[in-house]
């Protein structure tokens, strides 16, 4: 089975470049603006889109992404509406891979089987669930694979060679390497150290390896993309979005362009990477 | 005890950390290797007689155990029913049961070579216990505490600082215990290489619920022996308050396989079960948070709701997973007491026995006031007096003088 994610990486390989992956929170700062932003992402240069499912208690995220989630929840965002947003996006774009990222509880409460059916039919391609390690694969990872969705696992600096096979076993789509031990939006990734880690993971898997956490600038994205198959940027985009809001935290005329402009700049950085590495 | 006995309530969790459908290890990958290391380190420690001997030494000479089992004659007389015994955990060093668990975890942390300890705290009792043992063993200590709790539990904040700990006020979310736990988990994810997370209750990813229960079981083990000495038989009922549920698990666990012992846990009903409260079993359903599946307060979208209790130590939207399982199996009955009932019990115990309880066990006393009069005079009831009220004196004084409500 070839998924949109597989197809996109195959295409990028032909072009000889790495993927630029964006992360934003669904429903931030409100459902309508959020949909406009997501629609603008492919044209601005996003190769793969990650969408956060808001959760009250995001224990692996920093203040910026937590605040984004709370803004979305305050504006009435729910998991059901997140899926509706994906469905809307798919009406105009059937190629860009879309990955939902978040925590398990809202899915568990929605009902795992119903969620997988609804997510698949809405046009979701993959899931990244931060608090489901391989030890809990029976909860969602295995059913997701059966439903034809990629389950993208996080590997971290604490995932040593002994543990890697367990982490990779049921992973598909790509491997998401978390470049730091820490929460989103904290330390910045060290290009050389991350390069070694990516090489180490690639010795264990054929899957593309993408890197996220701690990438904020086009230069940093470029440095990461020289070694990895993709660079993920989240907090910097969420910060740009937050900076465009008015004093009440509502969207302004600048909100969509503020995000799209930064996405374009970052995408330029990533596109320059592989040629530069040659 | 044979852990394979099918009818045992004491054999959990299974090797993957589950009590029925509850428990588990729902954490970020960054933490998994450490949690697996901890599981192994704890299993080694548990099997090592030298560890047990060292721990028993500190329990006796530093904590002050065994804590007395005291017959509350005036309370018994006043309520006119069951014979009420207080398990005096408030007499422990640092003023609550929390120290039993912290001692155990700090000793495991030392075996693992960890030099930096983090903890979350609500009432501050767990934070004080952690700061105390870190001082004793020369370890760096950082305590996360919701900003609301920093405000209402000032005496404990000052104590922690005097003991050399850094108290970090948490400004996110409802700024209470749940948010303190989130921030402690974030710190742990960031500093996992040198940091040990000392969890304050029977919650979190496996092995914490089991490990904390084991360390707290000293309460029930002593109670068995002491009740035999006092009355020549087992108690008829046990009762304890529930925040995460560690003082309750500690009292209950050694009695779970004694069918003649009735067991009650008391959650915080706050302003009432149809309003703001912290009663996860009475008002919640199973979900996944903070590393485990358990009963949680949440909305229809699976978003966690803010809990409310007058007592900072009970103000948590979840409960330890073993309690969720004991509830579903029917072995333990879960009740709840409101803020007002707890305040009344706080005053009653102070006046009748000369013991000022913490607001947390005042919730248990509130249900004793309801249950004891309905029991015969030969009924032996043990209530876990999990902590003393020193920390609550400014807050309760304000309320009683009508300054705030
Ligand atoms: C005195 C006292 N009792 C009870 C509790 C509730 O915790 P647990 O349910 O884990 O015993 C606390 C928590 O801070 C406490 O300080």
XYZ file of C-alpha atoms and ligand atoms in Angstrom:
699
model
C 0.000 0.000 0.000
C 1.404 3.373 -1.009
C 0.200 6.289 1.061
C 0.334 9.971 0.246
C 3.355 10.152 2.535
C 5.212 7.408 0.636
C 4.340 9.065 -2.677
C 5.566 12.448 -1.490
C 8.924 11.112 -0.310
C 9.390 9.214 -3.563
C 8.721 12.414 -5.486
C 11.134 14.434 -3.331
C 13.790 11.803 -3.819
C 13.475 12.262 -7.566
C 13.865 16.001 -7.105
C 16.867 15.318 -4.906
C 15.739 17.317 -1.922
C 14.422 16.966 1.598
C 10.922 17.610 2.859
C 9.825 20.732 4.633
C 7.210 19.844 7.230
C 5.098 22.420 9.037
C 3.325 22.071 12.359
C 0.428 24.260 13.452
C -2.367 23.753 15.935
C -5.812 22.971 14.557
C -8.240 25.746 15.413
C -5.561 28.299 16.362
C -6.524 31.101 16.797
C -10.025 30.109 15.605
C -11.362 27.354 13.343
C -11.947 29.543 10.259
C -8.538 31.264 10.266
C -6.874 27.961 10.992
C -8.441 26.421 7.878
C -7.273 29.398 5.789
C -3.737 28.947 7.091
C -3.662 25.234 6.344
C -4.968 25.866 2.838
C -2.148 28.386 2.281
C 0.627 26.033 3.399
C 1.253 23.911 0.254
C 1.591 26.954 -1.954
C 3.968 28.564 0.538
C 6.204 25.497 0.316
C 5.087 22.951 2.884
C 5.696 19.413 1.577
C 3.951 17.685 4.455
C 1.507 19.221 6.935
C 1.321 18.272 10.580
C -1.726 19.462 12.438
C -1.870 19.485 16.210
C -4.964 18.144 17.926
C -5.476 20.529 20.830
C -5.234 19.040 24.313
C -5.444 20.693 27.717
C -2.384 18.922 29.099
C 0.322 18.620 26.421
C 3.137 17.334 28.614
C 5.836 17.247 25.941
C 5.110 20.717 24.574
C 6.451 24.084 25.607
C 4.519 27.255 26.466
C 4.037 28.406 22.840
C 2.320 25.244 21.639
C 0.416 24.819 24.882
C -0.912 28.373 24.486
C -1.863 27.607 20.864
C -3.852 24.593 22.025
C -5.625 26.589 24.700
C -6.458 29.364 22.188
C -7.967 26.742 19.912
C -9.962 25.095 22.687
C -11.232 28.474 23.835
C -12.384 29.151 20.273
C -14.406 25.938 20.406
C -12.063 23.521 18.640
C -12.677 19.802 19.171
C -11.345 16.603 17.654
C -14.513 16.312 15.571
C -13.938 19.811 14.160
C -10.290 19.000 13.500
C -11.377 16.114 11.289
C -13.919 18.401 9.594
C -11.094 20.838 8.874
C -9.039 18.100 7.238
C -12.065 17.170 5.139
C -12.389 20.793 3.974
C -8.700 20.993 3.129
C -8.900 17.791 1.070
C -11.568 19.335 -1.183
C -8.851 21.511 -2.705
C -5.724 19.369 -2.235
C -5.533 15.639 -2.717
C -1.752 15.338 -2.759
C -0.219 16.993 0.284
C 0.249 14.467 3.088
C -1.443 15.412 6.307
C -0.450 14.076 9.685
C -2.325 14.594 12.948
C -0.156 15.045 16.014
C -1.260 15.075 19.622
C -2.070 13.143 22.750
C -4.083 9.990 23.188
C -6.943 10.954 25.493
C -9.176 12.851 23.037
C -8.869 9.934 20.576
C -9.570 7.397 23.307
C -12.691 9.308 24.305
C -13.788 9.727 20.659
C -13.440 5.948 20.336
C -10.406 4.451 18.601
C -12.263 2.513 15.891
C -14.605 5.360 15.030
C -11.700 7.810 15.018
C -9.690 5.693 12.581
C -12.610 5.362 10.189
C -13.401 9.079 10.371
C -9.768 10.178 10.098
C -9.134 7.962 7.087
C -12.255 9.133 5.305
C -11.479 12.782 6.096
C -8.132 12.406 4.336
C -5.678 12.007 7.201
C -2.534 10.082 6.221
C -0.681 9.565 9.444
C -0.706 9.908 13.210
C 1.912 11.010 15.698
C 0.730 10.369 19.237
C 3.266 11.635 21.720
C 2.190 9.573 24.717
C 1.902 6.172 23.005
C 5.315 4.460 23.115
C 5.783 1.020 21.467
C 4.877 -0.558 24.809
C 1.287 0.621 24.188
C 1.093 -0.327 20.487
C -2.109 -2.310 20.893
C -3.996 0.852 21.822
C -3.807 2.697 18.519
C -0.688 1.929 16.485
C -1.699 -1.562 15.369
C -5.343 -0.635 14.644
C -4.123 2.439 12.708
C -1.885 0.287 10.517
C -4.845 -1.990 9.831
C -6.945 1.008 8.900
C -4.331 2.116 6.370
C -2.944 5.052 8.323
C 0.762 5.560 8.920
C 1.783 5.571 12.564
C 4.818 7.785 12.786
C 6.952 7.161 15.797
C 9.213 9.569 17.599
C 12.810 8.519 18.194
C 14.809 10.612 20.655
C 18.375 11.044 21.878
C 17.544 8.587 24.671
C 16.493 5.902 22.173
C 19.713 3.876 22.007
C 20.646 1.176 19.489
C 19.200 -1.484 21.743
C 15.809 0.190 21.843
C 15.664 1.482 18.262
C 14.381 -1.764 16.708
C 11.385 -1.730 19.070
C 10.666 1.880 18.192
C 10.970 1.221 14.454
C 9.075 -2.073 14.392
C 5.588 -0.732 13.721
C 6.578 2.669 12.351
C 5.622 3.628 8.821
C 5.579 6.751 6.642
C 8.662 8.275 8.229
C 10.586 8.325 11.469
C 10.390 11.556 13.426
C 13.673 12.202 15.194
C 13.251 14.554 18.154
C 16.536 16.444 18.059
C 16.696 17.328 21.749
C 15.693 15.826 25.058
C 13.151 18.402 25.973
C 9.893 20.039 25.113
C 8.953 21.829 21.904
C 10.282 25.344 21.589
C 13.187 24.951 24.001
C 16.842 24.355 23.037
C 17.986 24.573 19.432
C 19.195 21.515 17.601
C 22.911 21.001 17.030
C 23.337 20.188 13.338
C 26.395 17.965 13.684
C 25.015 15.934 16.581
C 21.682 15.531 14.835
C 23.451 14.463 11.632
C 25.142 11.602 13.490
C 21.878 10.561 15.083
C 20.115 10.516 11.717
C 22.902 8.388 10.250
C 22.553 5.993 13.186
C 18.804 5.634 12.667
C 19.277 5.132 8.938
C 21.429 2.109 9.676
C 18.318 0.515 11.178
C 15.611 1.497 8.685
C 14.775 2.252 5.065
C 12.178 4.809 6.104
C 12.799 8.529 5.619
C 14.077 10.198 8.784
C 12.781 13.688 9.524
C 13.957 15.932 12.318
C 11.995 18.295 14.511
C 12.106 20.280 17.783
C 14.410 23.266 18.045
C 14.469 24.363 14.371
C 13.504 28.028 14.019
C 15.291 29.657 11.079
C 15.824 28.995 7.350
C 19.543 28.492 8.088
C 18.840 25.937 10.806
C 16.297 24.159 8.613
C 18.852 24.012 5.837
C 21.534 22.614 8.151
C 19.208 19.876 9.359
C 17.908 19.077 5.868
C 21.435 18.452 4.600
C 21.498 15.212 6.592
C 17.859 14.371 7.156
C 15.015 13.556 4.780
C 12.948 16.333 6.236
C 12.912 19.223 8.690
C 9.898 19.959 10.882
C 9.182 23.474 12.145
C 6.432 24.110 14.703
C 7.065 26.577 17.496
C 8.520 29.253 15.196
C 5.336 29.161 13.088
C 3.113 29.198 16.147
C 5.099 32.168 17.481
C 4.672 34.042 14.174
C 0.949 33.346 14.320
C 0.709 34.503 17.938
C 2.617 37.714 17.140
C 0.046 38.600 14.467
C -2.927 38.468 16.853
C -4.607 41.496 18.386
C -4.581 42.252 22.100
C -7.594 39.974 22.658
C -5.823 37.089 20.936
C -8.013 37.266 17.829
C -6.858 36.876 14.242
C -6.029 40.012 12.232
C -5.663 40.697 8.524
C -1.976 39.806 8.890
C -2.369 36.391 10.515
C -2.479 34.129 7.451
C 0.324 35.984 5.613
C 2.523 36.109 8.727
C 2.530 32.309 8.802
C 2.704 31.839 5.023
C 5.665 34.231 4.667
C 7.686 32.407 7.298
C 6.784 29.051 5.731
C 8.044 30.352 2.371
C 11.343 31.503 3.890
C 11.867 28.223 5.722
C 10.966 26.219 2.621
C 13.645 28.149 0.685
C 16.149 27.136 3.347
C 15.252 23.468 3.029
C 15.217 23.547 -0.774
C 18.761 24.926 -0.773
C 20.031 22.159 1.433
C 20.746 19.080 -0.681
C 22.424 21.005 -3.495
C 24.560 22.814 -0.934
C 25.555 19.507 0.607
C 26.726 18.113 -2.718
C 1.106 -14.653 49.336
C 1.061 -16.337 45.985
C 0.719 -13.608 43.350
C -0.766 -16.126 40.889
C -3.875 -16.678 43.038
C -6.799 -15.756 40.797
C -8.893 -14.322 43.587
C -6.292 -11.991 44.996
C -6.762 -8.242 44.983
C -3.111 -7.818 45.881
C -1.373 -9.337 42.873
C -1.485 -6.344 40.540
C -0.161 -4.835 38.415
C 0.710 -7.289 35.639
C 4.171 -7.152 34.081
C 3.095 -4.326 31.758
C 1.847 -2.264 34.651
C -1.871 -2.848 34.232
C -4.548 -3.197 36.909
C -7.342 -4.545 34.712
C -7.626 -1.946 31.948
C -6.035 0.729 34.159
C -2.408 1.806 34.560
C 0.112 1.341 31.754
C 2.917 3.551 30.460
C 1.562 6.437 28.403
C 4.614 8.665 28.176
C 6.809 10.311 25.564
C 9.502 8.122 24.030
C 12.205 10.280 25.663
C 11.120 8.962 29.060
C 10.616 5.300 28.186
C 14.245 4.155 28.517
C 14.426 5.789 31.939
C 11.148 4.298 33.071
C 12.385 0.849 32.062
C 15.629 1.495 33.986
C 13.633 2.564 37.017
C 11.486 -0.547 36.846
C 14.615 -2.664 36.916
C 16.315 -0.622 39.647
C 13.230 -0.869 41.819
C 12.921 -4.640 41.287
C 16.588 -5.027 42.292
C 16.146 -2.852 45.367
C 13.016 -4.690 46.439
C 14.855 -8.007 46.308
C 17.895 -6.674 48.180
C 17.757 -7.289 51.958
C 20.365 -4.548 52.484
C 18.014 -2.004 50.871
C 15.124 -3.119 53.067
C 17.286 -3.010 56.189
C 18.602 0.461 55.416
C 15.118 1.698 54.710
C 13.729 0.226 57.909
C 16.485 1.996 59.826
C 15.523 5.377 58.409
C 11.816 4.670 58.860
C 12.406 4.048 62.545
C 15.012 6.656 63.438
C 14.372 9.459 60.941
C 10.671 9.229 60.097
C 9.659 8.077 63.574
C 7.816 4.889 62.715
C 5.812 2.990 63.663
C 3.166 5.670 63.901
C 0.676 5.029 66.720
C -2.754 3.486 66.252
C -4.754 5.625 68.619
C -8.226 4.915 69.970
C -10.138 8.198 69.615
C -12.316 7.777 72.678
C -14.031 11.141 72.674
C -14.797 11.022 68.960
C -16.119 7.475 69.431
C -18.287 8.577 72.321
C -19.527 11.628 70.444
C -20.550 9.672 67.349
C -22.028 6.826 69.352
C -21.242 3.823 67.189
C -18.087 2.193 65.850
C -14.882 2.253 67.856
C -12.713 4.719 65.965
C -8.972 4.322 65.698
C -6.746 6.961 64.134
C -3.632 5.821 62.300
C -1.380 8.708 63.252
C 0.544 9.406 60.028
C 0.480 13.094 60.965
C 3.090 12.337 63.623
C 5.675 11.348 61.016
C 8.624 13.657 60.456
C 7.458 16.398 58.048
C 3.856 15.930 59.151
C 2.269 13.484 56.752
C 2.387 10.042 55.153
C 4.213 11.483 52.134
C 7.612 10.905 53.754
C 7.219 7.082 53.624
C 7.165 7.156 49.848
C 9.779 9.855 49.425
C 12.274 7.982 51.573
C 11.827 4.909 49.392
C 12.136 6.770 46.118
C 15.155 8.801 47.214
C 16.897 5.594 48.171
C 16.132 4.142 44.736
C 17.370 7.383 43.129
C 20.629 7.045 45.063
C 21.051 3.481 43.819
C 20.561 4.795 40.282
C 23.215 7.467 40.827
C 20.818 10.390 40.282
C 21.879 13.674 41.840
C 18.953 15.904 40.931
C 15.436 15.270 42.229
C 12.248 16.898 40.967
C 8.763 16.632 42.422
C 5.285 18.069 42.013
C 3.246 19.103 44.991
C -0.276 20.257 45.746
C -0.626 20.825 49.479
C 3.127 21.040 49.694
C 3.415 17.983 51.946
C 5.041 15.890 49.245
C 7.280 18.822 48.365
C 8.326 19.267 51.984
C 9.042 15.559 52.356
C 11.110 15.589 49.162
C 12.998 18.748 50.146
C 13.691 17.185 53.541
C 15.177 13.956 52.240
C 17.140 15.812 49.564
C 18.659 17.910 52.343
C 19.392 14.769 54.334
C 21.151 13.075 51.402
C 22.719 16.149 49.798
C 20.718 16.117 46.564
C 19.563 19.036 44.424
C 15.797 19.520 44.721
C 13.316 21.341 42.483
C 9.605 21.336 43.378
C 6.834 22.321 40.953
C 3.762 23.793 42.589
C 0.704 25.467 41.059
C 0.670 29.221 41.630
C -2.738 28.934 43.329
C -1.326 26.378 45.746
C 1.791 28.477 46.383
C -0.644 31.126 47.552
C -2.812 28.934 49.797
C -0.064 26.765 51.269
C 2.479 29.458 52.203
C 3.819 27.732 55.342
C 4.947 24.776 53.252
C 6.504 26.965 50.556
C 8.611 28.630 53.233
C 9.543 25.260 54.704
C 10.695 23.919 51.336
C 12.839 26.985 50.743
C 14.405 26.714 54.188
C 15.304 23.125 53.386
C 17.206 24.308 50.321
C 14.720 23.364 47.602
C 13.790 25.600 44.688
C 10.011 26.005 44.453
C 8.801 26.784 40.926
C 5.310 28.361 40.814
C 3.425 26.928 37.818
C 1.375 29.490 35.906
C -0.173 27.246 33.248
C -3.673 25.765 33.170
C -5.619 25.829 36.437
C -2.360 26.531 38.298
C -2.876 23.617 40.678
C -1.594 20.073 41.099
C -2.366 18.781 37.584
C -0.352 21.620 36.055
C 2.475 21.112 38.514
C 2.603 17.507 37.333
C 2.712 18.622 33.669
C 5.622 20.935 34.378
C 7.473 18.312 36.376
C 7.070 15.929 33.427
C 8.403 18.645 31.092
C 11.427 19.167 33.315
C 11.980 15.412 33.389
C 11.793 15.128 29.587
C 14.398 17.895 29.390
C 16.793 16.668 32.082
C 16.215 12.950 31.889
C 19.951 12.109 31.956
C 20.587 13.280 35.537
C 17.145 13.701 37.056
C 14.911 11.454 39.132
C 11.217 12.297 39.223
C 9.863 11.616 42.699
C 6.099 11.266 42.133
C 3.957 12.035 45.170
C 1.123 9.593 44.783
C 0.084 6.222 43.336
C -0.276 7.639 39.815
C 1.894 8.127 36.733
C 3.427 5.530 34.426
C 4.278 2.033 35.654
C 6.187 1.322 37.940
C 5.216 4.408 39.956
C 1.708 3.357 41.087
C 3.084 0.016 42.279
C 6.274 1.414 43.786
C 4.544 4.199 45.702
C 1.917 1.743 46.958
C 4.622 -0.608 48.165
C 6.385 2.181 50.056
C 3.101 3.355 51.604
C 1.968 -0.165 52.541
C 3.936 0.233 55.762
C 0.797 2.057 56.990
C -1.485 -0.955 56.567
C 1.145 -3.469 57.621
C 1.605 -1.651 60.936
C -2.143 -1.284 61.356
C -2.614 -5.057 61.108
C -0.099 -5.715 63.843
C -1.269 -2.858 66.047
C -4.929 -3.814 65.791
C -4.070 -7.407 66.695
C -2.270 -6.089 69.761
C -5.074 -3.734 70.750
C -8.126 -5.850 69.980
C -6.852 -9.298 69.094
C -8.394 -9.189 65.631
C -8.497 -7.346 62.314
C -10.395 -4.073 61.916
C -13.913 -4.187 60.449
C -13.530 -1.117 58.294
C -10.867 1.198 56.879
C -11.312 4.712 55.616
C -8.960 7.230 54.014
C -9.092 10.350 51.868
C -8.074 10.278 48.210
C -6.145 12.842 46.250
C -4.149 10.589 43.966
C -4.759 7.933 46.554
C -1.402 7.051 48.122
C -2.289 7.257 51.797
C -5.414 5.252 51.040
C -3.564 2.596 49.005
C -0.994 2.316 51.787
C -3.654 1.589 54.387
C -5.867 -0.567 52.161
C -3.441 -2.776 50.294
C -2.447 -5.152 53.093
C -6.173 -5.780 53.807
C -7.501 -6.226 50.271
C -7.651 -10.002 50.572
C -9.447 -9.958 53.921
C -13.101 -10.142 52.850
C -14.328 -9.194 56.312
C -12.731 -5.753 56.091
C -14.972 -3.072 54.563
C -12.962 -0.393 52.772
C -13.899 3.206 51.955
C -12.030 5.861 49.980
C -13.182 9.471 50.258
C -12.852 11.841 47.324
C -13.204 15.624 47.516
C -16.686 16.765 46.468
C -15.704 20.450 46.646
C -18.786 22.622 46.242
C -20.854 19.477 45.517
C -20.822 16.736 42.901
C -22.964 18.692 40.455
C -20.682 21.724 40.757
C -16.917 22.192 41.032
C -15.284 19.182 42.640
C -12.338 16.788 42.527
C -14.160 13.441 42.714
C -12.798 11.511 39.720
C -14.590 8.260 40.398
C -17.934 9.828 41.305
C -17.851 12.345 38.458
C -15.363 11.058 35.884
C -14.706 8.172 33.524
C -11.685 6.241 32.269
C -9.170 8.211 30.217
C -5.432 8.651 29.753
C -3.355 11.342 31.448
C 0.017 11.693 33.155
C 1.250 8.313 32.010
C -1.682 6.108 33.014
C -5.227 5.122 32.212
C -7.543 5.878 35.090
C -10.745 7.699 36.077
C -10.469 11.379 35.103
C -12.601 14.483 35.141
C -13.043 15.541 31.536
C -15.460 16.914 28.971
C -17.036 15.093 25.997
C -14.019 15.931 23.807
C -11.557 14.277 26.211
C -10.232 17.596 27.489
C -9.235 17.479 31.144
C -11.373 19.569 33.466
C -10.132 21.616 36.365
C -10.707 20.050 39.729
C -11.731 21.966 42.798
C -11.248 21.207 46.463
C -10.706 23.365 49.515
C -7.828 21.016 50.129
C -4.864 21.548 47.814
C -3.768 17.943 48.289
C -7.026 16.537 46.910
C -7.369 19.051 44.072
C -6.494 16.683 41.224
C -8.731 15.556 38.309
C -7.502 11.946 38.463
C -6.900 9.058 40.842
C -4.336 6.283 40.976
C -5.098 3.438 38.512
C -5.265 0.750 41.186
C -8.141 2.633 42.809
C -9.981 2.732 39.476
C -9.623 -1.024 39.332
C -10.683 -1.521 42.964
C -13.731 0.590 42.194
C -14.664 -1.441 39.126
C -14.130 -4.748 40.919
C -16.246 -3.452 43.774
C -13.644 -4.235 46.432
C -13.456 -0.651 47.677
C -16.388 1.754 48.050
C -15.688 5.315 47.006
C -17.542 8.125 48.748
C -17.055 11.869 48.692
C -17.131 14.764 51.137
C -17.710 18.432 50.351
C -15.562 21.390 51.403
C -18.098 22.281 54.107
C -18.262 18.744 55.471
C -14.464 18.648 55.628
C -14.333 21.971 57.476
C -16.866 20.726 60.016
C -14.842 17.549 60.533
C -11.645 19.601 60.836
C -13.206 21.532 63.711
C -14.755 18.504 65.374
C -11.526 16.519 65.541
C -9.581 19.548 66.766
C -12.034 20.186 69.583
C -12.700 16.596 70.660
C -9.275 15.017 70.385
C -6.823 17.899 70.459
C -5.578 16.866 67.056
C -5.706 19.436 64.248
C -5.910 17.380 61.055
C -4.893 18.498 57.589
C -7.851 19.401 55.369
C -7.184 16.244 53.342
C -7.880 13.645 56.067
C -10.644 15.915 57.368
C -12.533 14.576 54.324
C -12.123 11.053 55.688
C -13.213 12.169 59.159
C -16.310 13.730 57.566
C -17.366 10.286 56.295
C -16.493 8.676 59.639
C -19.048 11.064 61.134
C -21.603 9.597 58.730
C -20.636 5.913 58.875
C -19.605 5.358 62.500
C -23.004 6.098 64.105
C -24.576 3.410 61.882
C -22.151 0.734 63.025
C -22.403 -1.355 66.233
C -20.228 -0.552 69.235
C -17.960 -3.532 68.632
C -17.180 -2.421 65.076
C -13.512 -1.465 64.713
C -12.984 1.411 62.287
C -9.548 2.719 61.282
C -9.200 6.125 59.705
C -5.927 7.212 58.189
C -4.987 10.548 59.669
C -2.666 11.251 56.770
C -1.371 14.649 57.856
C -1.485 17.416 60.411
C -3.181 20.746 59.906
C -0.305 23.181 60.494
C -0.106 24.026 56.796
C -3.849 24.753 56.678
C -4.114 26.975 59.730
C -3.850 30.340 57.893
C -6.350 29.228 55.217
C -8.878 27.783 57.666
C -8.528 30.798 59.968
C -9.382 33.101 57.046
C -12.447 31.035 56.198
C -13.673 30.731 59.778
C -13.258 34.457 60.309
C -15.312 34.949 57.149
C -12.571 36.637 55.097
C -13.017 34.399 52.109
C -15.088 31.501 51.031
C -1.980 15.218 54.445
C -2.346 14.730 53.082
N -3.231 13.733 52.964
C -3.595 13.260 51.769
C -3.105 13.792 50.597
C -3.620 13.266 49.300
O -2.708 12.480 48.616
P -2.884 10.916 48.509
O -4.263 10.657 48.070
O -1.856 10.516 47.529
O -2.621 10.329 49.848
C -2.166 14.833 50.673
C -1.595 15.420 49.458
O -0.955 16.418 49.429
C -1.782 15.309 51.947
O -0.908 16.309 52.074
